[in-house]
Tab-separated table of C-alpha atoms and ligand atoms in Angstrom:
chain	number	residue	atom	x	y	z
A	30	MET	CA	-8.811	-15.291	-5.183
A	31	THR	CA	-10.263	-13.549	-8.201
A	32	ASP	CA	-9.433	-14.719	-11.746
A	33	THR	CA	-10.562	-11.634	-13.653
A	34	VAL	CA	-9.000	-8.226	-14.174
A	35	GLU	CA	-11.162	-5.291	-15.113
A	36	ILE	CA	-9.711	-2.174	-16.755
A	37	THR	CA	-11.519	0.724	-15.164
A	38	SER	CA	-11.394	4.394	-14.156
A	39	PHE	CA	-13.457	6.953	-12.272
A	40	GLU	CA	-14.719	10.449	-12.976
A	41	GLY	CA	-11.905	12.918	-12.433
A	42	LEU	CA	-9.072	10.457	-13.100
A	43	ASP	CA	-6.901	11.586	-16.006
A	44	PRO	CA	-7.652	9.481	-19.129
A	45	ARG	CA	-3.946	8.589	-19.409
A	46	ILE	CA	-4.324	6.497	-16.246
A	47	SER	CA	-6.135	3.152	-16.176
A	48	ILE	CA	-6.930	1.120	-13.082
A	49	LEU	CA	-6.273	-2.638	-13.376
A	50	ARG	CA	-8.742	-4.021	-10.859
A	51	ALA	CA	-8.409	-7.611	-9.596
A	52	GLY	CA	-11.767	-7.912	-7.828
A	53	SER	CA	-11.644	-6.511	-4.322
A	54	GLU	CA	-8.072	-7.749	-3.922
A	55	VAL	CA	-5.942	-4.980	-5.365
A	56	ASP	CA	-5.757	-2.234	-7.982
A	57	ALA	CA	-2.616	-1.915	-10.121
A	58	MET	CA	-2.202	1.194	-12.297
A	59	PHE	CA	-1.204	1.850	-15.889
A	60	VAL	CA	-0.015	5.307	-16.936
A	61	ARG	CA	0.497	6.351	-20.568
A	62	THR	CA	3.063	9.084	-21.157
A	63	GLN	CA	4.433	10.469	-24.439
A	64	ARG	CA	7.709	8.565	-24.132
A	65	PHE	CA	6.689	5.314	-22.468
A	66	ASP	CA	3.949	3.535	-20.578
A	67	VAL	CA	4.322	2.755	-16.878
A	68	LEU	CA	2.902	-0.296	-15.122
A	69	ILE	CA	2.645	0.282	-11.389
A	70	ASP	CA	2.449	-3.182	-9.800
A	71	THR	CA	1.839	-6.524	-11.431
A	72	LEU	CA	-1.128	-7.999	-9.466
A	73	GLY	CA	-1.199	-11.259	-7.494
A	74	THR	CA	-0.387	-13.858	-10.190
A	75	PRO	CA	1.292	-13.945	-13.628
A	76	ALA	CA	-2.071	-15.032	-15.135
A	77	LEU	CA	-3.798	-11.890	-13.831
A	78	CYS	CA	-0.921	-9.746	-15.071
A	79	ARG	CA	-1.013	-11.337	-18.560
A	80	GLN	CA	-4.750	-10.785	-18.698
A	81	ALA	CA	-4.319	-7.101	-17.817
A	82	LEU	CA	-1.616	-6.609	-20.471
A	83	GLU	CA	-3.826	-8.278	-23.095
A	84	LYS	CA	-6.766	-6.066	-22.254
A	85	LEU	CA	-4.506	-3.009	-22.498
A	86	CYS	CA	-3.066	-4.288	-25.833
A	87	VAL	CA	0.475	-4.108	-24.402
A	88	THR	CA	2.892	-6.404	-26.260
A	89	PRO	CA	6.680	-6.887	-26.165
A	90	GLY	CA	8.362	-4.754	-28.810
A	91	GLY	CA	5.582	-2.165	-28.739
A	92	LYS	CA	5.751	1.175	-26.944
A	93	PRO	CA	8.455	1.067	-24.215
A	94	LEU	CA	7.098	-0.147	-20.899
A	95	VAL	CA	8.557	0.909	-17.550
A	96	ILE	CA	7.582	-1.469	-14.756
A	97	LEU	CA	7.487	-0.455	-11.097
A	98	ASN	CA	6.972	-2.646	-8.029
A	99	SER	CA	5.565	-0.408	-5.293
A	100	HIS	CA	6.597	-2.880	-2.577
A	101	MET	CA	7.081	-6.586	-1.942
A	102	ASP	CA	3.618	-7.471	-0.651
A	103	TRP	CA	2.370	-10.475	-2.610
A	104	ASP	CA	-0.700	-8.851	-4.148
A	105	HIS	CA	1.504	-6.164	-5.733
A	106	PHE	CA	4.349	-8.152	-7.323
A	107	TRP	CA	3.569	-11.847	-7.705
A	108	GLY	CA	2.645	-11.166	-11.355
A	109	ASN	CA	6.264	-10.228	-12.181
A	110	ALA	CA	6.968	-13.513	-14.020
A	111	ALA	CA	4.569	-12.397	-16.784
A	112	LEU	CA	6.871	-9.494	-17.655
A	113	ARG	CA	10.100	-11.278	-18.607
A	114	ALA	CA	9.837	-10.226	-22.257
A	115	PHE	CA	9.221	-6.591	-21.404
A	116	GLY	CA	12.331	-5.426	-19.612
A	117	PRO	CA	13.660	-4.561	-16.178
A	118	ILE	CA	11.549	-3.813	-13.129
A	119	ILE	CA	12.199	-0.815	-10.870
A	120	GLY	CA	11.771	-0.849	-7.081
A	121	HIS	CA	13.182	0.660	-3.924
A	122	VAL	CA	16.507	-0.750	-2.746
A	123	LYS	CA	14.817	-2.163	0.365
A	124	THR	CA	12.807	-4.567	-1.839
A	125	GLN	CA	15.985	-6.683	-1.952
A	126	GLU	CA	15.994	-7.223	1.812
A	127	ARG	CA	12.347	-8.131	1.852
A	128	LEU	CA	12.718	-10.605	-0.985
A	129	ALA	CA	15.731	-12.244	0.666
A	130	HIS	CA	13.884	-12.682	3.967
A	131	PRO	CA	12.547	-16.213	4.656
A	132	ALA	CA	9.074	-14.701	5.143
A	133	ALA	CA	8.832	-14.072	1.363
A	134	ARG	CA	9.281	-17.776	0.578
A	135	ALA	CA	7.032	-18.817	3.474
A	136	LYS	CA	4.171	-16.652	2.182
A	137	LEU	CA	4.407	-18.230	-1.270
A	138	ALA	CA	4.486	-21.759	0.210
A	139	GLU	CA	1.452	-20.945	2.351
A	140	LYS	CA	-0.653	-19.523	-0.484
A	141	SER	CA	0.444	-22.165	-3.018
A	142	GLY	CA	-0.755	-24.796	-0.576
A	143	GLN	CA	-4.167	-23.153	-0.471
A	144	GLU	CA	-4.847	-22.325	-4.152
A	145	SER	CA	-3.448	-23.697	-7.413
A	146	CYS	CA	-3.485	-20.274	-9.096
A	147	PHE	CA	-0.304	-19.477	-7.145
A	148	HIS	CA	1.682	-22.469	-8.459
A	149	GLU	CA	2.964	-20.405	-11.375
A	150	VAL	CA	4.240	-17.564	-9.138
A	151	GLU	CA	7.993	-16.961	-8.962
A	152	LEU	CA	9.622	-14.612	-6.495
A	153	ILE	CA	11.183	-12.133	-8.895
A	154	GLY	CA	12.304	-8.783	-7.539
A	155	PRO	CA	13.213	-5.501	-9.217
A	156	SER	CA	16.448	-5.426	-11.258
A	157	ILE	CA	16.828	-1.647	-10.961
A	158	THR	CA	16.708	-0.256	-7.432
A	159	PHE	CA	16.931	3.256	-6.027
A	160	SER	CA	17.145	4.881	-2.628
A	161	GLY	CA	15.534	8.177	-1.712
A	162	ASP	CA	13.215	9.297	-4.510
A	163	MET	CA	13.283	8.885	-8.302
A	164	LYS	CA	11.626	10.604	-11.264
A	165	LEU	CA	10.390	9.114	-14.521
A	166	HIS	CA	10.293	11.830	-17.188
A	167	GLY	CA	7.613	10.803	-19.636
A	168	GLY	CA	7.461	14.104	-21.536
A	169	ASP	CA	3.904	15.188	-20.791
A	170	LEU	CA	3.831	13.538	-17.350
A	171	THR	CA	6.514	13.141	-14.678
A	172	LEU	CA	6.143	10.274	-12.218
A	173	HIS	CA	7.745	11.028	-8.858
A	174	LEU	CA	8.524	7.753	-7.100
A	175	LEU	CA	8.436	8.633	-3.407
A	176	HIS	CA	9.912	6.358	-0.772
A	177	THR	CA	7.120	6.317	1.803
A	178	PRO	CA	7.977	3.680	4.430
A	179	GLY	CA	5.785	2.662	7.346
A	180	HIS	CA	3.314	0.289	5.744
A	181	THR	CA	6.419	-1.604	4.612
A	182	PRO	CA	10.099	-0.513	4.661
A	183	ASP	CA	10.317	-0.646	0.834
A	184	HIS	CA	7.069	1.175	0.048
A	185	VAL	CA	6.948	3.626	-2.869
A	186	ALA	CA	4.063	5.961	-3.768
A	187	VAL	CA	3.713	7.780	-7.100
A	188	TYR	CA	2.888	11.463	-7.529
A	189	ILE	CA	2.210	13.054	-10.923
A	190	PRO	CA	2.335	16.862	-10.489
A	191	GLU	CA	1.115	17.820	-14.005
A	192	ILE	CA	-2.308	16.331	-13.195
A	193	SER	CA	-2.149	16.747	-9.394
A	194	THR	CA	-2.665	13.019	-8.993
A	195	LEU	CA	-1.330	10.806	-6.216
A	196	LEU	CA	-1.189	7.029	-6.427
A	197	PRO	CA	-0.331	6.275	-2.770
A	198	VAL	CA	-0.620	2.460	-3.187
A	199	ASP	CA	-0.908	1.123	0.417
A	200	ALA	CA	0.288	4.188	2.350
A	201	VAL	CA	-3.285	5.502	2.303
A	202	GLU	CA	-6.237	3.197	2.802
A	203	ASP	CA	-9.922	3.335	3.679
A	204	PRO	CA	-10.612	3.005	6.580
A	205	MET	CA	-6.905	2.833	7.602
A	206	PRO	CA	-3.479	1.666	6.426
A	207	CYS	CA	-1.573	-0.977	8.356
A	208	VAL	CA	1.755	-0.422	10.048
A	209	TRP	CA	4.609	-2.743	9.074
A	210	SER	CA	5.330	-3.998	12.605
A	211	LYS	CA	4.370	-3.351	16.190
A	212	ASP	CA	7.613	-1.410	16.539
A	213	PRO	CA	6.899	2.295	17.256
A	214	ASP	CA	9.569	3.305	14.711
A	215	ALA	CA	7.475	1.816	11.885
A	216	LEU	CA	4.457	3.731	13.202
A	217	PHE	CA	6.493	6.941	13.222
A	218	GLU	CA	7.474	6.333	9.586
A	219	LEU	CA	3.916	5.596	8.473
A	220	ARG	CA	2.587	8.776	10.089
A	221	ARG	CA	5.434	10.797	8.576
A	222	SER	CA	4.720	9.306	5.121
A	223	LEU	CA	1.032	10.227	5.473
A	224	ARG	CA	1.936	13.837	6.278
A	225	GLN	CA	4.380	13.937	3.365
A	226	LEU	CA	1.632	12.727	0.992
A	227	ARG	CA	-0.936	15.117	2.473
A	228	ASP	CA	1.434	18.047	1.898
A	229	LEU	CA	1.444	17.358	-1.845
A	230	ARG	CA	-2.160	18.633	-1.863
A	231	ALA	CA	-3.092	16.318	-4.734
A	232	LEU	CA	-6.584	16.798	-6.129
A	233	VAL	CA	-6.980	13.139	-7.078
A	234	VAL	CA	-5.881	10.292	-4.795
A	235	ALA	CA	-6.254	6.680	-5.921
A	236	PRO	CA	-4.907	4.053	-3.449
A	237	ALA	CA	-4.522	0.356	-4.281
A	238	HIS	CA	-7.240	-0.891	-1.928
A	239	GLY	CA	-10.671	0.214	-0.786
A	240	ARG	CA	-11.589	2.091	-4.006
A	241	THR	CA	-11.200	5.478	-2.357
A	242	LYS	CA	-10.678	8.446	-4.650
A	243	THR	CA	-10.812	11.546	-2.510
A	244	PRO	CA	-7.894	13.486	-1.022
A	245	GLU	CA	-9.808	13.501	2.295
A	246	ALA	CA	-8.825	9.848	2.724
A	247	ILE	CA	-5.332	11.026	3.706
A	248	GLU	CA	-6.716	13.451	6.297
A	249	ARG	CA	-8.937	10.692	7.694
A	250	ASN	CA	-5.933	8.362	8.028
A	251	ILE	CA	-3.932	11.089	9.797
A	252	ALA	CA	-6.889	11.819	12.096
A	253	TYR	CA	-7.199	8.111	12.887
A	254	PHE	CA	-3.584	7.820	14.074
A	255	ASP	CA	-3.917	11.095	15.994
A	256	ALA	CA	-7.040	9.692	17.699
A	257	LEU	CA	-5.188	6.473	18.628
A	258	GLU	CA	-2.394	8.497	20.203
A	259	ARG	CA	-4.842	10.697	22.152
A	260	ARG	CA	-7.010	7.836	23.345
A	261	VAL	CA	-4.051	5.700	24.397
A	262	ALA	CA	-2.612	8.685	26.309
A	263	GLY	CA	-5.845	8.797	28.304
A	264	ILE	CA	-5.329	5.282	29.686
A	265	ASP	CA	-3.140	4.520	32.691
A	266	ARG	CA	0.249	2.905	32.153
A	267	LYS	CA	-0.536	-0.258	34.135
A	268	THR	CA	-3.618	-1.069	32.026
A	269	LEU	CA	-1.606	-0.497	28.859
A	270	GLN	CA	1.213	-2.715	30.106
A	271	GLU	CA	-1.030	-5.570	31.143
A	272	THR	CA	-3.496	-5.731	28.261
A	273	THR	CA	-3.239	-8.547	25.734
A	274	ALA	CA	-6.281	-7.372	23.750
A	275	PRO	CA	-6.152	-3.557	23.689
A	276	GLU	CA	-9.022	-3.327	21.201
A	277	THR	CA	-11.356	-4.545	23.963
A	278	ILE	CA	-10.516	-1.549	26.197
A	279	PRO	CA	-13.446	0.908	26.103
A	280	SER	CA	-12.668	3.733	23.633
A	281	LEU	CA	-10.025	1.714	21.761
A	282	ALA	CA	-12.289	-0.472	19.589
A	283	MET	CA	-11.975	0.095	15.828
A	284	GLU	CA	-15.442	1.664	15.584
A	285	ASP	CA	-14.550	4.161	18.328
A	286	CYS	CA	-11.380	5.303	16.595
A	287	VAL	CA	-12.388	5.595	12.930
A	288	PRO	CA	-15.623	6.303	11.044
A	289	VAL	CA	-16.272	3.428	8.655
A	290	LEU	CA	-17.767	5.182	5.651
A	291	ARG	CA	-18.365	2.290	3.286
A	292	VAL	CA	-20.151	-1.030	3.376
A	293	MET	CA	-17.736	-3.841	4.246
A	294	ASP	CA	-18.532	-7.554	4.403
A	295	ASP	CA	-17.547	-9.687	7.412
A	296	GLY	CA	-14.264	-10.721	5.796
A	297	GLU	CA	-13.215	-7.129	5.138
A	298	THR	CA	-14.280	-6.018	8.611
A	299	ALA	CA	-12.174	-8.781	10.199
A	300	PHE	CA	-9.268	-7.807	7.931
A	301	TYR	CA	-9.346	-4.171	9.085
A	302	ARG	CA	-9.812	-5.206	12.713
A	303	ASP	CA	-6.430	-6.918	12.408
A	304	PHE	CA	-4.944	-3.725	10.945
A	305	HIS	CA	-6.432	-1.731	13.806
A	306	GLN	CA	-5.092	-4.104	16.444
A	307	ARG	CA	-1.599	-3.906	14.964
A	308	ASN	CA	-1.727	-0.091	14.768
A	309	LEU	CA	-3.009	0.049	18.324
A	310	ILE	CA	-0.241	-2.148	19.725
A	311	ALA	CA	2.413	0.007	18.015
A	312	THR	CA	0.746	3.130	19.481
A	313	ILE	CA	0.710	1.594	22.974
A	314	ARG	CA	4.381	0.619	22.700
A	315	GLU	CA	5.208	4.180	21.683
A	316	ARG	CA	3.260	5.502	24.675
A	317	LEU	CA	5.026	3.105	27.058
A	318	ARG	CA	8.379	4.129	25.630
A	319	GLN	CA	7.573	7.838	26.094
A	320	THR	CA	6.332	7.469	29.653
A	321	GLU	CA	9.235	5.236	30.708
A	322	VAL	CA	11.546	8.223	30.980
A	323	ALA	CA	8.998	10.426	32.709
B	6	LIG	ZN1	-1.618	-4.103	-0.741
């Protein structure tokens, strides 16, 4: 777990947007508009969130701050306790279900047992929720909050049309995003969300992980899921039904299905192998469901 937040950017990113980078763990975003500032995600601990606010010179009583939780994955909202003095937090209505689920508490217990930096974390969810989409009218910039389920049921991405910039959070990832469950319906939603984001034709795309910044990342993610579908369709039903480790089937290994374009350490590689296995199982279940009727 990192203990430092860096305020950073990249060439081509509008100067009104800052990236709040917690090592290789996650990037939160800060957007300055004429009317208010917007904090998109609060990092993995209140300490990291406080550090980011200090570095950005954001204080209670200053310029109005709108806070958004993109989804209830720990690395995106466990900093919420640092924001009590700032005002309400916005999130999708499905954040409530996720927060109420025993898995939310179990994750905190697990991580608190491993590292003391999590002892201060409180499970605080959004106090303003919406369904469908929502717009934040900042004057010079409009932030479209787009419900984009699939990675998680409550996932929200942010599109800013005035600067053709998409902040897809975890819906787009290099080398691939991860589906919420092995249920084919979640896979269907993730692929639909990817197409929805692709159709925005944003010139700048800055996800929360993997430090990607090109719109091609979305196309690569779409191509990856298309390749999984095609490759799985080429394998007989019996093999698919009987396998317990589909990634060991020739042509279904991660390296066969997606070009890995950046240097990843062993930890990261293992992390994305898990993503791949999960995506693959959902794809196989979809294939088995389709061919059942035939
Ligand atoms: Zn994430």
